[in-house]
mmCIF file of C-alpha atoms in Angstrom:
data_model
loop_
_atom_site.group_PDB
_atom_site.id
_atom_site.type_symbol
_atom_site.label_atom_id
_atom_site.label_comp_id
_atom_site.label_asym_id
_atom_site.label_seq_id
_atom_site.Cartn_x
_atom_site.Cartn_y
_atom_site.Cartn_z
ATOM 1 C CA MET U 1 0.115 -0.132 -0.021
ATOM 2 C CA PRO U 2 0.880 3.495 -0.486
ATOM 3 C CA ILE U 3 1.155 5.550 3.004
ATOM 4 C CA HIS U 4 -2.093 4.455 4.072
ATOM 5 C CA LEU U 5 -4.363 5.107 6.666
ATOM 6 C CA PRO U 6 -7.474 2.631 7.084
ATOM 7 C CA ALA U 7 -10.725 3.311 8.068
ATOM 8 C CA ILE U 8 -11.475 3.422 11.359
ATOM 9 C CA SER U 9 -14.498 1.754 13.193
ATOM 10 C CA ARG U 10 -17.362 3.844 14.768
ATOM 11 C CA ARG U 11 -16.400 2.375 18.311
ATOM 12 C CA GLN U 12 -12.564 3.514 17.740
ATOM 13 C CA PHE U 13 -13.637 6.866 16.267
ATOM 14 C CA ILE U 14 -15.862 7.817 19.393
ATOM 15 C CA LEU U 15 -13.450 6.454 21.766
ATOM 16 C CA ARG U 16 -10.758 8.412 19.996
ATOM 17 C CA SER U 17 -12.682 11.538 19.846
ATOM 18 C CA LEU U 18 -13.937 11.396 23.399
ATOM 19 C CA ILE U 19 -10.299 11.115 24.676
ATOM 20 C CA GLY U 20 -9.140 14.167 22.538
ATOM 21 C CA GLY U 21 -12.128 16.132 23.775
ATOM 22 C CA ALA U 22 -13.926 16.207 20.319
ATOM 23 C CA GLY U 23 -17.186 14.971 21.696
ATOM 24 C CA LEU U 24 -19.004 17.622 19.804
ATOM 25 C CA ALA U 25 -17.517 16.607 16.425
ATOM 26 C CA LEU U 26 -18.658 13.010 16.337
ATOM 27 C CA SER U 27 -21.878 13.379 14.312
ATOM 28 C CA PRO U 28 -20.353 14.010 10.702
ATOM 29 C CA GLY U 29 -18.381 11.098 11.330
ATOM 30 C CA LEU U 30 -20.949 8.788 12.383
ATOM 31 C CA LEU U 31 -23.044 9.739 9.898
ATOM 32 C CA ALA U 32 -20.910 9.246 7.214
ATOM 33 C CA ALA U 33 -20.050 5.755 8.542
ATOM 34 C CA ALA U 34 -23.729 4.980 8.198
ATOM 35 C CA LYS U 35 -24.022 5.751 4.594
ATOM 36 C CA ARG U 36 -23.546 3.041 1.675
ATOM 37 C CA THR U 37 -19.967 3.136 0.001
ATOM 38 C CA ASP U 38 -19.822 3.756 -3.828
ATOM 39 C CA PRO U 39 -16.819 1.620 -4.751
ATOM 40 C CA ASP U 40 -16.351 3.823 -8.132
ATOM 41 C CA SER U 41 -16.427 7.099 -6.186
ATOM 42 C CA TRP U 42 -12.911 8.454 -5.233
ATOM 43 C CA ALA U 43 -11.725 11.842 -3.704
ATOM 44 C CA LEU U 44 -8.640 13.424 -5.143
ATOM 45 C CA LEU U 45 -6.906 16.057 -3.033
ATOM 46 C CA ALA U 46 -3.272 17.544 -3.403
ATOM 47 C CA ASP U 47 -1.345 20.248 -1.576
ATOM 48 C CA THR U 48 -2.942 20.231 1.646
ATOM 49 C CA HIS U 49 0.070 21.850 3.247
ATOM 50 C CA ILE U 50 -1.162 21.178 6.884
ATOM 51 C CA ALA U 51 0.979 23.160 9.718
ATOM 52 C CA ALA U 52 1.359 22.022 13.175
ATOM 53 C CA ASP U 53 -0.037 25.330 14.510
ATOM 54 C CA SER U 54 -3.909 25.446 13.259
ATOM 55 C CA SER U 55 -3.689 29.186 13.330
ATOM 56 C CA ARG U 56 -1.053 29.193 10.658
ATOM 57 C CA VAL U 57 -1.565 31.208 7.603
ATOM 58 C CA ALA U 58 0.206 31.122 4.262
ATOM 59 C CA ARG U 59 -0.707 33.385 1.181
ATOM 60 C CA GLY U 60 -3.841 34.900 2.974
ATOM 61 C CA ILE U 61 -4.874 31.038 3.877
ATOM 62 C CA ASN U 62 -5.416 29.219 6.755
ATOM 63 C CA MET U 63 -4.608 25.724 5.516
ATOM 64 C CA THR U 64 -6.473 23.883 8.623
ATOM 65 C CA ASP U 65 -9.546 26.130 8.094
ATOM 66 C CA HIS U 66 -9.663 24.856 4.034
ATOM 67 C CA PHE U 67 -8.852 21.133 4.798
ATOM 68 C CA THR U 68 -11.567 21.043 7.336
ATOM 69 C CA ARG U 69 -14.156 22.664 4.926
ATOM 70 C CA VAL U 70 -12.899 19.895 2.504
ATOM 71 C CA SER U 71 -13.302 16.917 5.168
ATOM 72 C CA GLN U 72 -16.758 18.244 6.131
ATOM 73 C CA GLU U 73 -18.128 18.131 2.657
ATOM 74 C CA LEU U 74 -16.643 14.687 2.292
ATOM 75 C CA LEU U 75 -18.504 13.619 5.369
ATOM 76 C CA SER U 76 -21.791 15.114 3.823
ATOM 77 C CA LEU U 77 -21.836 13.606 0.703
ATOM 78 C CA PRO U 78 -24.956 11.224 0.156
ATOM 79 C CA GLN U 79 -22.883 8.225 -0.563
ATOM 80 C CA ARG U 80 -19.283 7.952 0.974
ATOM 81 C CA PRO U 81 -16.325 7.696 -1.459
ATOM 82 C CA ALA U 82 -14.427 4.323 -1.545
ATOM 83 C CA GLY U 83 -11.347 6.312 -0.374
ATOM 84 C CA VAL U 84 -9.420 9.519 -0.469
ATOM 85 C CA PHE U 85 -6.168 10.191 -2.182
ATOM 86 C CA ILE U 86 -3.851 13.096 -1.130
ATOM 87 C CA THR U 87 -1.195 13.511 -3.907
ATOM 88 C CA GLY U 88 1.739 15.191 -1.971
ATOM 89 C CA ASP U 89 2.801 18.151 -0.262
ATOM 90 C CA CYS U 90 0.967 16.907 2.643
ATOM 91 C CA ALA U 91 3.117 19.071 5.325
ATOM 92 C CA TYR U 92 3.096 22.859 5.305
ATOM 93 C CA ASN U 93 6.840 23.511 4.345
ATOM 94 C CA SER U 94 9.692 21.218 5.246
ATOM 95 C CA GLY U 95 7.850 17.967 6.424
ATOM 96 C CA GLN U 96 8.263 18.837 10.253
ATOM 97 C CA ALA U 97 7.006 15.711 12.724
ATOM 98 C CA ASP U 98 4.663 18.013 14.247
ATOM 99 C CA ASP U 99 3.012 18.719 11.259
ATOM 100 C CA TYR U 100 2.234 15.005 10.371
ATOM 101 C CA SER U 101 0.757 14.739 13.775
ATOM 102 C CA ARG U 102 -1.801 17.442 13.211
ATOM 103 C CA LEU U 103 -2.416 16.007 9.580
ATOM 104 C CA VAL U 104 -3.169 12.549 11.415
ATOM 105 C CA GLU U 105 -5.395 14.041 13.867
ATOM 106 C CA LEU U 106 -7.416 16.195 11.002
ATOM 107 C CA LEU U 107 -7.888 12.895 9.253
ATOM 108 C CA GLU U 108 -9.530 11.175 11.773
ATOM 109 C CA PRO U 109 -13.075 12.376 11.056
ATOM 110 C CA ILE U 110 -12.611 11.179 7.397
ATOM 111 C CA ARG U 111 -11.275 7.645 8.589
ATOM 112 C CA GLY U 112 -13.980 7.634 11.244
ATOM 113 C CA GLY U 113 -16.539 8.021 8.213
ATOM 114 C CA GLN U 114 -15.090 4.748 6.630
ATOM 115 C CA MET U 115 -12.810 6.184 4.177
ATOM 116 C CA PRO U 116 -9.422 4.883 4.088
ATOM 117 C CA VAL U 117 -6.833 7.416 3.049
ATOM 118 C CA HIS U 118 -3.916 6.945 0.814
ATOM 119 C CA LEU U 119 -1.078 9.589 0.592
ATOM 120 C CA ALA U 120 1.813 10.421 -1.541
ATOM 121 C CA LEU U 121 4.841 12.420 -1.006
ATOM 122 C CA GLY U 122 5.797 15.920 -2.300
ATOM 123 C CA ASN U 123 8.826 18.320 -2.192
ATOM 124 C CA HIS U 124 7.420 20.061 0.892
ATOM 125 C CA ASP U 125 7.352 16.517 2.462
ATOM 126 C CA HIS U 126 9.971 14.557 4.439
ATOM 127 C CA ARG U 127 9.694 10.780 4.084
ATOM 128 C CA GLU U 128 11.420 9.632 7.300
ATOM 129 C CA ARG U 129 9.296 12.093 9.625
ATOM 130 C CA PHE U 130 6.111 10.775 8.010
ATOM 131 C CA TRP U 131 6.882 7.206 8.499
ATOM 132 C CA GLU U 132 7.797 7.988 12.101
ATOM 133 C CA ALA U 133 4.453 10.016 12.444
ATOM 134 C CA LEU U 134 2.523 6.797 11.014
ATOM 135 C CA GLY U 135 4.244 4.560 13.381
ATOM 136 C CA GLU U 136 3.376 0.959 11.469
ATOM 137 C CA GLU U 137 4.274 2.771 8.100
ATOM 138 C CA LYS U 138 8.026 2.936 9.178
ATOM 139 C CA ASN U 139 8.616 -0.898 9.067
ATOM 140 C CA ALA U 140 5.786 -1.536 6.581
ATOM 141 C CA LYS U 141 6.665 -3.813 3.722
ATOM 142 C CA ARG U 142 6.901 -1.902 0.476
ATOM 143 C CA PRO U 143 7.985 -2.942 -3.172
ATOM 144 C CA LEU U 144 10.810 -0.519 -2.971
ATOM 145 C CA ALA U 145 12.423 -0.061 0.428
ATOM 146 C CA ASP U 146 13.534 3.638 0.087
ATOM 147 C CA ARG U 147 10.307 4.861 -1.560
ATOM 148 C CA GLN U 148 6.553 4.973 -1.130
ATOM 149 C CA VAL U 149 5.157 3.440 -4.161
ATOM 150 C CA ALA U 150 2.038 1.323 -4.317
ATOM 151 C CA LEU U 151 -0.526 -0.521 -6.597
ATOM 152 C CA LEU U 152 -4.374 -0.230 -5.280
ATOM 153 C CA ARG U 153 -6.659 -2.664 -7.518
ATOM 154 C CA THR U 154 -9.928 -1.413 -7.209
ATOM 155 C CA PRO U 155 -13.122 -2.468 -9.507
ATOM 156 C CA GLN U 156 -12.946 -0.174 -12.472
ATOM 157 C CA ALA U 157 -9.181 0.618 -12.269
ATOM 158 C CA ASN U 158 -5.574 -0.086 -10.943
ATOM 159 C CA TRP U 159 -4.261 3.139 -9.108
ATOM 160 C CA PHE U 160 -0.437 3.495 -9.140
ATOM 161 C CA VAL U 161 0.804 5.647 -6.608
ATOM 162 C CA LEU U 162 4.492 6.941 -7.200
ATOM 163 C CA ASP U 163 6.951 8.798 -5.030
ATOM 164 C CA SER U 164 8.537 11.394 -6.809
ATOM 165 C CA LEU U 165 10.239 13.332 -3.694
ATOM 166 C CA GLU U 166 13.775 13.450 -4.294
ATOM 167 C CA LYS U 167 14.851 16.024 -1.736
ATOM 168 C CA THR U 168 12.885 18.422 0.603
ATOM 169 C CA LEU U 169 12.254 21.845 -0.277
ATOM 170 C CA GLN U 170 13.747 21.196 -3.661
ATOM 171 C CA THR U 171 11.055 22.119 -6.225
ATOM 172 C CA PRO U 172 11.735 19.177 -8.932
ATOM 173 C CA GLY U 173 11.001 15.798 -8.228
ATOM 174 C CA LEU U 174 12.483 12.398 -9.380
ATOM 175 C CA LEU U 175 11.273 9.044 -9.854
ATOM 176 C CA GLY U 176 14.502 7.139 -10.495
ATOM 177 C CA GLU U 177 15.511 4.431 -12.649
ATOM 178 C CA GLY U 178 14.355 1.862 -9.853
ATOM 179 C CA GLN U 179 10.760 3.183 -9.594
ATOM 180 C CA LEU U 180 10.341 3.332 -12.919
ATOM 181 C CA ASP U 181 11.497 -0.218 -13.411
ATOM 182 C CA TRP U 182 9.062 -1.120 -10.789
ATOM 183 C CA LEU U 183 6.516 0.638 -12.347
ATOM 184 C CA ALA U 184 6.973 -1.106 -15.886
ATOM 185 C CA ARG U 185 6.909 -4.497 -14.183
ATOM 186 C CA ALA U 186 3.432 -3.689 -12.233
ATOM 187 C CA LEU U 187 1.743 -2.440 -15.476
ATOM 188 C CA ASP U 188 2.841 -5.404 -17.388
ATOM 189 C CA ALA U 189 1.624 -7.669 -14.754
ATOM 190 C CA ASN U 190 -1.833 -5.695 -14.572
ATOM 191 C CA ARG U 191 -2.987 -5.414 -18.201
ATOM 192 C CA LYS U 192 -6.714 -6.251 -17.963
ATOM 193 C CA LYS U 193 -7.957 -2.742 -16.340
ATOM 194 C CA PRO U 194 -7.271 0.926 -16.848
ATOM 195 C CA ALA U 195 -4.328 2.177 -15.053
ATOM 196 C CA LEU U 196 -4.194 5.753 -13.384
ATOM 197 C CA VAL U 197 -0.583 6.761 -12.352
ATOM 198 C CA LEU U 198 -0.921 9.217 -9.181
ATOM 199 C CA VAL U 199 2.440 11.226 -8.735
ATOM 200 C CA HIS U 200 2.858 14.714 -6.777
ATOM 201 C CA HIS U 201 4.795 16.475 -9.558
ATOM 202 C CA ASN U 202 3.884 17.772 -12.815
ATOM 203 C CA PRO U 203 5.382 16.759 -16.214
ATOM 204 C CA GLY U 204 8.320 18.768 -16.749
ATOM 205 C CA THR U 205 10.115 20.293 -19.848
ATOM 206 C CA MET U 206 13.886 20.495 -20.833
ATOM 207 C CA ALA U 207 13.866 24.163 -20.824
ATOM 208 C CA LYS U 208 12.470 24.652 -17.413
ATOM 209 C CA VAL U 209 12.281 21.714 -15.260
ATOM 210 C CA GLY U 210 9.957 22.837 -12.092
ATOM 211 C CA GLY U 211 8.273 19.347 -12.047
ATOM 212 C CA LEU U 212 9.310 15.993 -12.809
ATOM 213 C CA LYS U 213 12.846 15.802 -13.918
ATOM 214 C CA ASP U 214 12.398 12.269 -15.592
ATOM 215 C CA THR U 215 9.110 13.034 -17.466
ATOM 216 C CA GLU U 216 10.311 11.524 -20.623
ATOM 217 C CA ALA U 217 11.490 8.462 -19.050
ATOM 218 C CA LEU U 218 7.957 8.277 -17.285
ATOM 219 C CA PHE U 219 6.219 8.820 -20.574
ATOM 220 C CA ASP U 220 8.456 6.067 -22.245
ATOM 221 C CA VAL U 221 6.844 3.525 -19.876
ATOM 222 C CA ILE U 222 3.371 4.582 -19.983
ATOM 223 C CA ARG U 223 2.619 5.775 -23.490
ATOM 224 C CA PRO U 224 3.226 2.396 -24.927
ATOM 225 C CA ARG U 225 1.188 0.556 -22.397
ATOM 226 C CA LYS U 226 -2.336 1.382 -23.343
ATOM 227 C CA GLN U 227 -3.823 0.561 -20.193
ATOM 228 C CA VAL U 228 -2.472 3.647 -18.676
ATOM 229 C CA LYS U 229 -5.239 6.396 -19.172
ATOM 230 C CA ALA U 230 -4.577 9.190 -16.861
ATOM 231 C CA TYR U 231 -1.578 10.754 -15.050
ATOM 232 C CA ILE U 232 -2.744 12.585 -11.967
ATOM 233 C CA PHE U 233 -0.862 15.267 -10.171
ATOM 234 C CA GLY U 234 -0.288 18.451 -8.146
ATOM 235 C CA HIS U 235 2.253 20.627 -7.160
ATOM 236 C CA THR U 236 1.293 23.676 -9.400
ATOM 237 C CA HIS U 237 -1.414 24.527 -7.470
ATOM 238 C CA ALA U 238 -3.767 25.059 -10.638
ATOM 239 C CA TRP U 239 -6.638 23.013 -11.923
ATOM 240 C CA GLN U 240 -6.297 21.746 -15.382
ATOM 241 C CA VAL U 241 -7.084 18.816 -17.594
ATOM 242 C CA VAL U 242 -5.616 18.402 -20.747
ATOM 243 C CA GLN U 243 -4.313 15.087 -23.014
ATOM 244 C CA ASP U 244 -1.281 14.169 -24.003
ATOM 245 C CA PRO U 245 -0.695 13.317 -27.675
ATOM 246 C CA SER U 246 -0.726 9.553 -26.934
ATOM 247 C CA GLY U 247 -4.220 9.952 -25.372
ATOM 248 C CA ILE U 248 -3.356 9.996 -21.650
ATOM 249 C CA HIS U 249 -5.115 12.430 -19.690
ATOM 250 C CA LEU U 250 -3.185 14.919 -17.660
ATOM 251 C CA ILE U 251 -5.135 15.977 -14.685
ATOM 252 C CA ASN U 252 -3.616 18.721 -12.472
ATOM 253 C CA LEU U 253 -5.527 18.699 -9.224
ATOM 254 C CA PRO U 254 -6.121 22.084 -7.387
ATOM 255 C CA PRO U 255 -4.580 22.451 -4.050
ATOM 256 C CA VAL U 256 -6.625 22.411 -0.961
ATOM 257 C CA ALA U 257 -4.550 25.069 0.618
ATOM 258 C CA TYR U 258 -3.528 27.990 -1.168
ATOM 259 C CA VAL U 259 -3.193 29.107 -4.764
ATOM 260 C CA PHE U 260 -0.335 30.743 -6.478
ATOM 261 C CA ARG U 261 -2.430 32.706 -8.963
ATOM 262 C CA GLU U 262 -5.298 35.035 -7.815
ATOM 263 C CA GLY U 263 -8.677 33.829 -9.142
ATOM 264 C CA ASP U 264 -7.548 30.112 -9.312
ATOM 265 C CA PRO U 265 -9.846 27.480 -7.207
ATOM 266 C CA ALA U 266 -8.600 26.091 -4.323
ATOM 267 C CA GLY U 267 -10.358 22.566 -3.451
ATOM 268 C CA TRP U 268 -10.665 18.983 -4.695
ATOM 269 C CA VAL U 269 -11.887 17.029 -7.114
ATOM 270 C CA HIS U 270 -14.609 14.242 -6.990
ATOM 271 C CA ALA U 271 -13.738 11.363 -9.393
ATOM 272 C CA THR U 272 -16.220 8.767 -10.492
ATOM 273 C CA LEU U 273 -15.001 5.793 -12.462
ATOM 274 C CA GLY U 274 -16.904 4.126 -15.231
ATOM 275 C CA ARG U 275 -16.032 1.101 -17.404
ATOM 276 C CA LYS U 276 -14.884 3.365 -20.281
ATOM 277 C CA GLY U 277 -13.863 6.849 -18.573
ATOM 278 C CA MET U 278 -14.233 8.788 -15.618
ATOM 279 C CA ARG U 279 -15.980 11.917 -14.806
ATOM 280 C CA LEU U 280 -14.473 14.505 -12.437
ATOM 281 C CA GLU U 281 -16.319 17.182 -10.763
ATOM 282 C CA LEU U 282 -14.137 20.391 -9.123
ATOM 283 C CA ARG U 283 -15.577 21.015 -5.668
ATOM 284 C CA CYS U 284 -14.103 24.683 -4.431
ATOM 285 C CA VAL U 285 -13.602 25.376 -0.834
ATOM 286 C CA ASP U 286 -15.316 28.464 -1.770
ATOM 287 C CA PRO U 287 -18.713 27.368 -3.145
ATOM 288 C CA ALA U 288 -19.245 30.915 -4.677
ATOM 289 C CA HIS U 289 -16.205 30.556 -7.001
ATOM 290 C CA LYS U 290 -17.336 30.631 -10.505
ATOM 291 C CA SER U 291 -15.607 27.235 -11.330
ATOM 292 C CA HIS U 292 -17.363 25.325 -8.520
ATOM 293 C CA GLY U 293 -19.086 22.305 -9.846
ATOM 294 C CA GLN U 294 -17.478 22.272 -12.956
ATOM 295 C CA ALA U 295 -17.519 18.592 -14.284
ATOM 296 C CA VAL U 296 -15.190 17.038 -17.103
ATOM 297 C CA LYS U 297 -16.142 13.716 -18.685
ATOM 298 C CA LEU U 298 -12.898 11.954 -19.740
ATOM 299 C CA ASN U 299 -13.031 9.095 -22.318
ATOM 300 C CA TRP U 300 -10.550 6.404 -21.983
ATOM 301 C CA ARG U 301 -8.016 6.076 -25.155
ATOM 302 C CA ALA U 302 -8.355 2.673 -27.133
ATOM 303 C CA ALA U 303 -6.570 -0.299 -25.411
#
């Protein structure tokens, strides 16, 4: 599994909330736990930038407040998603241990609502500190000992979570030869379902590499393997969906935290998988934003 926080039973959630003095916050999580799970529904989040100090503000935004609003919306959905992905930059700036402790705390209601959480790492994260914060993840068996890579098999698609963190606070990212070799082997062993690749970093270019340094090497792996239908990423703090000439959809998730460009939406994306494609719906932190509710229907490229 990727860095993974399983759902919490109702009994566990009540006990943890009472111990933590959060009794007044029980209802949303318990209501969500009583709902039916839609196995084809997924919540896609990126760039949460959670700080240990819940009052911390960056670029005029309180990151904890934004995350809490997203969490409340997830818990209020008529059917709960099968899971939540956070594609990196989970921590505020340099991946401090207390940032991760706070993130784990903020994720409790979502997990109490019976939604497992799968997390990737970005350039503002610190791999070892995150492992320490999650406890059992430090010694978890992983396909690559020094990276957080994973394959999550679901009814409609296989999700491949990659680790593009090369160095904390270094803007570009790197997968590396070992990770790309693992991806190629895993894709070849799982040809029958659409494959969705999640990476923190955006595709880079030779002229200006602010994203993934080995983008071309990654595309050399995924373009010829026709089961790969989408490359999902964050990092740029901008919402955009385009298509590679090969037919792979490039999905740039909005940030949960702050945007870089005034007027861009902050929020998350509700993904619904189908047999031949996927529907994406943008959910803005500010429901008055002009892009709130924007829907994009993606059709998978031919196998």
